[in-house]
Amino acid sequence: MSICVCGGAGYIGSHAVRCLFDHGLDIIVIDNLSKGHRLSVDPNIPFYQGDLRDRVFLDKVFSENKIEGVIHFAADSLVGESVLEPLKYYQNNVMGTLTLLEVMNQHKVKTIIFSSTAATYGEPVSTPILEEDPTIPTSPYGESKLAVEKLLKWCDHAYGIKYIALRYFNVAGAHPSGDIGEDHQPESHLIPLILNVALGKSPSLKIFGTDYPTKDGTCIRDYIHVMDLAEAHFLALNKVQETRQSKIYNLGNGQGYSVQEVIQTARKVTGHPIPTLSIERRPGDPAILLASSQKACDELGWKPQYFELSTIIQSAWAFHQKHPNGFSD
Ligand code: UDP
């Protein structure tokens, strides 16, 4: 029996595939390679290139393999882009998952781990954010993920498909080997952008807003190492298979760092001065996003290993130095 990882060639998916493989699971990967990289997945792992909205393709994959569960990462995930192109986000994130669930149901696959997001909460009502807090997304991206969480709830009710939705905060870092890491084209995330400055690929880092109501005026985020996140998927899969109960968990470190603190830590890690340029706020950025992951720690037995910001940045730096042009090196 195999676990089907959808979006397994993307940044988070490829690290989860490594983690599940190291835990000895049989895996197959589906990815349309719109953003993912074929080189990020071990060539010994069965790989199917195709889109989740392609029902004929999905049906073939589910017919050729004995699949016992799905881990679903395949999605578009940029808040700003989603505001400009909401149809793209509903089409890919919602329609893709809808088709996946239809095919799962048809093939009697009753377990799914779903990549959700802190963006389902919108502007937080209190800090740290708890799973029971109101979910009022402020972007089509957050809305699309919340729509899928609700769809999952009804699929559980109607068909007995059990799910765990994991609401990620700011994922960063890379596999300790430095072989796989974050490579988005174009890059929009803070830590890889800072490291691109350290590599000499861009002259300075633009800080989006220095007038937030925080200690140094820059946004505070909760950075979680991608391998800790990957491990949480393994634990969630075991949990839902064992308990047959659907759940939602936050995944963050519960510790906030400002943009300035991230830059300062990166300066220490890289030894580069990393010049900055302060510009206006980026629309849609809440001042503080900080998770309570107590529920995941208590119920899944999850224990982040790489919680130090410097360790997270060091691992990302190792990948960037080894692959200055990402997977095209
Ligand atoms: N940020 C920044 N400059 C950049 C990219 C990001 O100041 O070039 C800030 C952004 O405003 C946010 C934080 O860094 O406060 C993290 O942004 P990122 O895009 O990495 O993740 P997000 O919080 O949007 O999921």
CSV table of C-alpha atoms and ligand atoms in Angstrom, one decimal:
chain,number,residue,atom,x,y,z
A,1,MET,CA,0.0,0.0,0.0
A,2,SER,CA,1.3,3.5,-0.9
A,3,ILE,CA,0.9,7.0,0.2
A,4,CYS,CA,0.2,9.3,-2.7
A,5,VAL,CA,1.9,12.7,-2.3
A,6,CYS,CA,0.3,15.4,-4.5
A,7,GLY,CA,2.6,18.3,-5.1
A,8,GLY,CA,5.6,16.2,-4.0
A,9,ALA,CA,8.1,18.0,-6.2
A,10,GLY,CA,7.4,21.4,-4.6
A,11,TYR,CA,9.3,23.1,-1.8
A,12,ILE,CA,7.4,21.6,1.2
A,13,GLY,CA,6.2,18.5,-0.7
A,14,SER,CA,9.7,17.4,-1.6
A,15,HIS,CA,10.9,17.7,2.0
A,16,ALA,CA,7.9,15.7,3.2
A,17,VAL,CA,8.7,13.0,0.6
A,18,ARG,CA,12.2,12.8,1.9
A,19,CYS,CA,10.9,12.5,5.5
A,20,LEU,CA,8.3,9.9,4.7
A,21,PHE,CA,10.8,7.9,2.6
A,22,ASP,CA,13.3,8.0,5.5
A,23,HIS,CA,10.5,6.7,7.8
A,24,GLY,CA,10.2,3.7,5.4
A,25,LEU,CA,6.8,4.5,3.8
A,26,ASP,CA,6.0,3.4,0.2
A,27,ILE,CA,5.4,6.6,-1.7
A,28,ILE,CA,4.2,7.7,-5.1
A,29,VAL,CA,4.4,11.4,-6.2
A,30,ILE,CA,2.1,13.4,-8.4
A,31,ASP,CA,3.2,16.8,-9.6
A,32,ASN,CA,2.3,18.9,-12.6
A,33,LEU,CA,5.8,20.5,-12.4
A,34,SER,CA,4.3,24.0,-12.8
A,35,LYS,CA,6.3,25.1,-9.8
A,36,GLY,CA,8.0,21.9,-8.6
A,37,HIS,CA,11.3,20.5,-9.7
A,38,ARG,CA,11.7,16.9,-10.9
A,39,LEU,CA,15.2,16.9,-9.5
A,40,SER,CA,13.9,17.4,-6.0
A,41,VAL,CA,12.4,13.9,-5.9
A,42,ASP,CA,14.5,10.8,-5.7
A,43,PRO,CA,14.5,9.0,-9.1
A,44,ASN,CA,13.7,5.7,-7.3
A,45,ILE,CA,10.3,7.0,-6.1
A,46,PRO,CA,7.5,6.5,-8.7
A,47,PHE,CA,6.6,9.9,-10.2
A,48,TYR,CA,3.6,10.8,-12.2
A,49,GLN,CA,3.6,14.2,-14.0
A,50,GLY,CA,0.0,15.5,-14.3
A,51,ASP,CA,-2.6,17.9,-13.0
A,52,LEU,CA,-5.1,17.1,-10.3
A,53,ARG,CA,-7.9,18.6,-12.4
A,54,ASP,CA,-7.3,15.9,-15.0
A,55,ARG,CA,-9.6,13.2,-13.8
A,56,VAL,CA,-8.6,10.6,-16.4
A,57,PHE,CA,-4.9,11.0,-15.3
A,58,LEU,CA,-5.8,10.8,-11.6
A,59,ASP,CA,-8.0,7.7,-12.2
A,60,LYS,CA,-5.1,6.0,-14.0
A,61,VAL,CA,-2.7,6.7,-11.1
A,62,PHE,CA,-5.3,5.5,-8.5
A,63,SER,CA,-6.0,2.4,-10.7
A,64,GLU,CA,-2.3,1.5,-11.1
A,65,ASN,CA,-1.4,1.8,-7.4
A,66,LYS,CA,-2.8,0.5,-4.2
A,67,ILE,CA,-3.2,3.8,-2.4
A,68,GLU,CA,-4.1,3.9,1.3
A,69,GLY,CA,-3.8,7.6,1.9
A,70,VAL,CA,-3.1,11.0,0.3
A,71,ILE,CA,-0.9,13.9,1.4
A,72,HIS,CA,-1.9,16.9,-0.6
A,73,PHE,CA,0.4,19.9,-1.1
A,74,ALA,CA,-0.4,20.8,-4.7
A,75,ALA,CA,-1.6,24.4,-4.8
A,76,ASP,CA,-0.8,28.0,-5.7
A,77,SER,CA,0.2,29.8,-2.6
A,78,LEU,CA,1.0,33.5,-3.1
A,79,VAL,CA,-1.3,35.9,-1.3
A,80,GLY,CA,-0.6,38.9,-3.5
A,81,GLU,CA,-1.0,36.9,-6.7
A,82,SER,CA,-4.3,35.5,-5.5
A,83,VAL,CA,-5.7,39.0,-5.0
A,84,LEU,CA,-4.9,39.7,-8.7
A,85,GLU,CA,-5.9,36.3,-10.0
A,86,PRO,CA,-8.7,34.9,-7.8
A,87,LEU,CA,-10.0,32.7,-10.6
A,88,LYS,CA,-6.6,30.9,-10.9
A,89,TYR,CA,-6.6,30.2,-7.1
A,90,TYR,CA,-10.2,28.9,-7.0
A,91,GLN,CA,-9.6,26.9,-10.2
A,92,ASN,CA,-6.3,25.2,-9.1
A,93,ASN,CA,-6.7,25.0,-5.3
A,94,VAL,CA,-10.4,24.3,-5.0
A,95,MET,CA,-11.2,22.5,-8.3
A,96,GLY,CA,-7.9,20.5,-8.1
A,97,THR,CA,-8.8,19.2,-4.6
A,98,LEU,CA,-12.4,18.6,-5.6
A,99,THR,CA,-11.4,16.3,-8.4
A,100,LEU,CA,-8.8,14.6,-6.1
A,101,LEU,CA,-11.6,13.9,-3.5
A,102,GLU,CA,-13.9,12.6,-6.2
A,103,VAL,CA,-11.3,10.2,-7.4
A,104,MET,CA,-10.3,9.2,-3.8
A,105,ASN,CA,-14.0,8.5,-3.1
A,106,GLN,CA,-14.4,6.5,-6.3
A,107,HIS,CA,-11.3,4.4,-5.3
A,108,LYS,CA,-12.4,4.1,-1.6
A,109,VAL,CA,-9.3,6.0,-0.3
A,110,LYS,CA,-10.5,7.4,3.0
A,111,THR,CA,-7.5,9.3,4.4
A,112,ILE,CA,-6.0,12.7,3.5
A,113,ILE,CA,-3.5,15.2,5.1
A,114,PHE,CA,-4.2,18.6,3.7
A,115,SER,CA,-1.8,21.6,3.5
A,116,SER,CA,-3.7,24.5,4.9
A,117,THR,CA,-2.4,27.9,6.0
A,118,ALA,CA,-2.3,30.7,8.6
A,119,ALA,CA,-4.0,32.8,5.9
A,120,THR,CA,-7.3,31.1,6.8
A,121,TYR,CA,-7.4,33.3,9.9
A,122,GLY,CA,-7.0,36.7,8.2
A,123,GLU,CA,-6.2,39.5,10.6
A,124,PRO,CA,-5.7,37.7,14.0
A,125,VAL,CA,-8.1,38.7,16.8
A,126,SER,CA,-5.5,37.6,19.4
A,127,THR,CA,-2.0,36.3,19.7
A,128,PRO,CA,-0.9,33.5,19.6
A,129,ILE,CA,-3.5,32.2,17.2
A,130,LEU,CA,-5.5,29.2,18.3
A,131,GLU,CA,-7.2,26.7,16.0
A,132,GLU,CA,-10.7,27.8,17.3
A,133,ASP,CA,-10.1,31.5,16.5
A,134,PRO,CA,-12.3,33.0,13.8
A,135,THR,CA,-11.3,32.3,10.2
A,136,ILE,CA,-11.9,35.4,8.1
A,137,PRO,CA,-9.4,35.2,5.3
A,138,THR,CA,-8.3,38.5,3.7
A,139,SER,CA,-7.2,36.9,0.4
A,140,PRO,CA,-8.5,34.5,-2.3
A,141,TYR,CA,-5.6,32.2,-1.3
A,142,GLY,CA,-6.8,32.0,2.3
A,143,GLU,CA,-10.4,31.7,1.1
A,144,SER,CA,-9.5,28.8,-1.3
A,145,LYS,CA,-7.8,26.9,1.5
A,146,LEU,CA,-10.7,27.5,3.9
A,147,ALA,CA,-13.1,26.4,1.2
A,148,VAL,CA,-11.2,23.1,1.0
A,149,GLU,CA,-11.2,22.7,4.8
A,150,LYS,CA,-15.0,23.0,4.7
A,151,LEU,CA,-15.3,20.6,1.7
A,152,LEU,CA,-13.2,18.1,3.7
A,153,LYS,CA,-15.6,18.4,6.6
A,154,TRP,CA,-18.6,17.5,4.4
A,155,CYS,CA,-16.7,14.7,2.7
A,156,ASP,CA,-16.0,13.2,6.1
A,157,HIS,CA,-19.6,13.5,7.0
A,158,ALA,CA,-20.9,12.0,3.7
A,159,TYR,CA,-18.2,9.5,2.7
A,160,GLY,CA,-16.1,8.9,5.8
A,161,ILE,CA,-13.0,10.5,4.3
A,162,LYS,CA,-11.0,11.4,7.4
A,163,TYR,CA,-8.6,14.3,7.2
A,164,ILE,CA,-6.1,16.3,9.1
A,165,ALA,CA,-5.7,19.9,7.9
A,166,LEU,CA,-2.4,21.5,8.9
A,167,ARG,CA,-2.3,25.3,9.0
A,168,TYR,CA,1.3,26.3,8.3
A,169,PHE,CA,2.8,29.5,9.4
A,170,ASN,CA,6.1,30.8,7.8
A,171,VAL,CA,7.9,27.8,6.4
A,172,ALA,CA,11.7,28.2,5.8
A,173,GLY,CA,15.0,26.3,5.8
A,174,ALA,CA,16.2,23.3,3.8
A,175,HIS,CA,17.0,19.6,4.2
A,176,PRO,CA,20.2,19.1,6.3
A,177,SER,CA,22.0,17.6,3.3
A,178,GLY,CA,21.7,20.9,1.4
A,179,ASP,CA,20.4,18.8,-1.6
A,180,ILE,CA,16.9,20.2,-1.6
A,181,GLY,CA,15.5,23.6,-0.5
A,182,GLU,CA,13.4,26.5,-1.5
A,183,ASP,CA,13.5,27.5,-5.2
A,184,HIS,CA,10.6,29.6,-6.3
A,185,GLN,CA,10.6,31.4,-9.7
A,186,PRO,CA,10.2,34.3,-9.1
A,187,GLU,CA,11.1,34.3,-5.4
A,188,SER,CA,8.8,36.2,-3.1
A,189,HIS,CA,9.7,34.8,0.4
A,190,LEU,CA,11.8,36.7,2.9
A,191,ILE,CA,14.6,34.3,3.8
A,192,PRO,CA,15.5,33.2,0.2
A,193,LEU,CA,15.4,36.8,-0.9
A,194,ILE,CA,17.7,37.8,1.9
A,195,LEU,CA,20.1,35.0,0.9
A,196,ASN,CA,20.0,36.1,-2.7
A,197,VAL,CA,21.4,39.4,-1.5
A,198,ALA,CA,24.2,37.5,0.4
A,199,LEU,CA,24.9,35.6,-2.8
A,200,GLY,CA,25.3,38.9,-4.7
A,201,LYS,CA,22.3,38.1,-6.9
A,202,SER,CA,20.5,41.3,-5.8
A,203,PRO,CA,21.9,44.5,-4.4
A,204,SER,CA,19.6,44.9,-1.4
A,205,LEU,CA,16.6,43.6,0.5
A,206,LYS,CA,13.4,45.6,0.4
A,207,ILE,CA,11.7,45.8,3.7
A,208,PHE,CA,7.9,46.1,3.3
A,209,GLY,CA,6.9,48.6,5.9
A,210,THR,CA,8.7,49.9,9.0
A,211,ASP,CA,5.7,51.6,10.6
A,212,TYR,CA,3.9,48.5,12.0
A,213,PRO,CA,2.9,48.5,15.7
A,214,THR,CA,5.8,46.2,16.6
A,215,LYS,CA,9.0,46.6,18.6
A,216,ASP,CA,11.0,47.7,15.6
A,217,GLY,CA,8.2,48.7,13.2
A,218,THR,CA,8.6,45.6,10.9
A,219,CYS,CA,6.2,42.6,10.7
A,220,ILE,CA,6.6,39.7,13.0
A,221,ARG,CA,6.2,36.1,11.8
A,222,ASP,CA,6.5,32.6,13.2
A,223,TYR,CA,9.2,30.7,11.2
A,224,ILE,CA,9.0,26.9,11.2
A,225,HIS,CA,11.7,24.7,9.7
A,226,VAL,CA,10.5,22.7,6.7
A,227,MET,CA,11.8,19.4,8.1
A,228,ASP,CA,9.9,20.0,11.3
A,229,LEU,CA,6.8,20.6,9.2
A,230,ALA,CA,7.5,17.5,7.2
A,231,GLU,CA,7.7,15.4,10.4
A,232,ALA,CA,4.3,16.8,11.4
A,233,HIS,CA,2.8,15.3,8.2
A,234,PHE,CA,4.2,11.9,9.1
A,235,LEU,CA,2.8,12.1,12.6
A,236,ALA,CA,-0.6,13.4,11.3
A,237,LEU,CA,-0.8,10.5,8.9
A,238,ASN,CA,-0.2,8.0,11.7
A,239,LYS,CA,-2.7,9.8,13.9
A,240,VAL,CA,-5.5,9.9,11.5
A,241,GLN,CA,-5.0,6.3,10.4
A,242,GLU,CA,-5.0,5.2,14.0
A,243,THR,CA,-7.8,7.3,15.4
A,244,ARG,CA,-10.0,7.8,12.3
A,245,GLN,CA,-10.8,11.3,13.6
A,246,SER,CA,-10.6,14.5,11.5
A,247,LYS,CA,-8.7,17.4,13.0
A,248,ILE,CA,-7.1,20.8,12.3
A,249,TYR,CA,-3.7,21.8,13.7
A,250,ASN,CA,-1.6,25.0,13.6
A,251,LEU,CA,2.1,24.4,12.8
A,252,GLY,CA,4.5,27.1,13.9
A,253,ASN,CA,7.2,27.6,16.6
A,254,GLY,CA,5.2,30.0,18.7
A,255,GLN,CA,8.1,32.4,18.6
A,256,GLY,CA,7.9,35.6,16.6
A,257,TYR,CA,10.8,37.3,14.8
A,258,SER,CA,10.6,40.7,13.1
A,259,VAL,CA,11.8,41.2,9.5
A,260,GLN,CA,14.7,43.2,11.0
A,261,GLU,CA,15.6,40.3,13.3
A,262,VAL,CA,15.6,37.9,10.4
A,263,ILE,CA,17.9,40.1,8.5
A,264,GLN,CA,20.2,40.6,11.5
A,265,THR,CA,20.4,36.8,12.0
A,266,ALA,CA,21.1,36.3,8.3
A,267,ARG,CA,24.0,38.8,8.5
A,268,LYS,CA,25.5,36.7,11.3
A,269,VAL,CA,25.0,33.4,9.5
A,270,THR,CA,26.3,34.6,6.1
A,271,GLY,CA,28.9,37.2,7.2
A,272,HIS,CA,27.4,39.5,4.5
A,273,PRO,CA,26.2,43.1,5.4
A,274,ILE,CA,22.9,42.6,3.5
A,275,PRO,CA,22.0,46.2,2.7
A,276,THR,CA,18.3,47.0,3.0
A,277,LEU,CA,15.9,49.5,1.6
A,278,SER,CA,12.7,50.4,3.5
A,279,ILE,CA,9.7,50.8,1.2
A,280,GLU,CA,5.9,50.9,1.7
A,281,ARG,CA,3.9,48.1,3.3
A,282,ARG,CA,2.9,45.1,1.1
A,283,PRO,CA,-0.9,45.0,0.9
A,284,GLY,CA,-2.5,42.3,3.0
A,285,ASP,CA,0.4,41.8,5.5
A,286,PRO,CA,-0.9,41.5,9.1
A,287,ALA,CA,1.6,43.1,11.6
A,288,ILE,CA,2.0,39.9,13.7
A,289,LEU,CA,1.3,36.2,12.8
A,290,LEU,CA,2.2,33.9,15.6
A,291,ALA,CA,0.9,30.4,16.2
A,292,SER,CA,0.0,28.4,19.2
A,293,SER,CA,1.0,24.8,18.1
A,294,GLN,CA,0.3,23.4,21.5
A,295,LYS,CA,-2.5,21.2,20.1
A,296,ALA,CA,-0.2,19.6,17.6
A,297,CYS,CA,2.5,19.1,20.3
A,298,ASP,CA,-0.1,17.5,22.7
A,299,GLU,CA,-2.1,15.4,20.3
A,300,LEU,CA,0.4,14.5,17.6
A,301,GLY,CA,3.5,14.3,19.9
A,302,TRP,CA,5.1,16.8,17.6
A,303,LYS,CA,8.3,18.4,18.8
A,304,PRO,CA,10.1,20.8,16.5
A,305,GLN,CA,13.9,20.1,16.3
A,306,TYR,CA,15.1,23.1,14.4
A,307,PHE,CA,13.4,25.9,16.3
A,308,GLU,CA,16.3,28.4,16.4
A,309,LEU,CA,16.0,31.0,13.7
A,310,SER,CA,19.8,30.8,13.1
A,311,THR,CA,19.5,27.0,12.5
A,312,ILE,CA,16.7,27.6,10.0
A,313,ILE,CA,18.7,30.3,8.2
A,314,GLN,CA,21.9,28.2,8.3
A,315,SER,CA,20.2,25.3,6.6
A,316,ALA,CA,18.7,27.5,3.9
A,317,TRP,CA,22.1,29.2,3.4
A,318,ALA,CA,23.7,25.7,2.9
A,319,PHE,CA,21.2,25.0,0.1
A,320,HIS,CA,21.6,28.4,-1.5
A,321,GLN,CA,25.4,28.1,-1.5
A,322,LYS,CA,25.3,24.7,-3.0
A,323,HIS,CA,22.6,25.7,-5.5
A,324,PRO,CA,23.0,29.4,-6.2
A,325,ASN,CA,20.6,29.1,-9.2
A,326,GLY,CA,18.3,26.7,-7.5
A,327,PHE,CA,17.5,23.4,-9.2
A,328,SER,CA,18.8,24.7,-12.5
A,329,ASP,CA,22.4,24.2,-11.2
B,1,UDP,N1,9.0,40.7,3.4
B,1,UDP,C1,9.8,41.9,3.2
B,1,UDP,N2,10.5,41.9,2.1
B,1,UDP,C2,10.5,41.0,1.1
B,1,UDP,C3,9.7,39.8,1.3
B,1,UDP,C4,9.0,39.7,2.5
B,1,UDP,O1,9.9,42.8,4.1
B,1,UDP,O2,11.1,41.1,0.1
B,1,UDP,C5,8.3,40.6,4.7
B,1,UDP,C6,6.8,40.5,4.5
B,1,UDP,O3,6.2,41.8,4.4
B,1,UDP,C7,6.4,39.7,5.7
B,1,UDP,C8,7.6,38.8,6.0
B,1,UDP,O4,8.7,39.4,5.3
B,1,UDP,O5,6.2,40.5,6.8
B,1,UDP,C9,7.4,37.4,5.5
B,1,UDP,O6,7.0,37.4,4.2
B,1,UDP,P1,7.0,36.1,3.3
B,1,UDP,O7,6.6,36.6,1.9
B,1,UDP,O8,8.3,35.4,3.4
B,1,UDP,O9,5.9,35.2,3.9
B,1,UDP,P2,4.3,35.5,4.3
B,1,UDP,O10,4.3,36.1,5.7
B,1,UDP,O11,3.8,36.4,3.2
B,1,UDP,O12,3.7,34.2,4.2
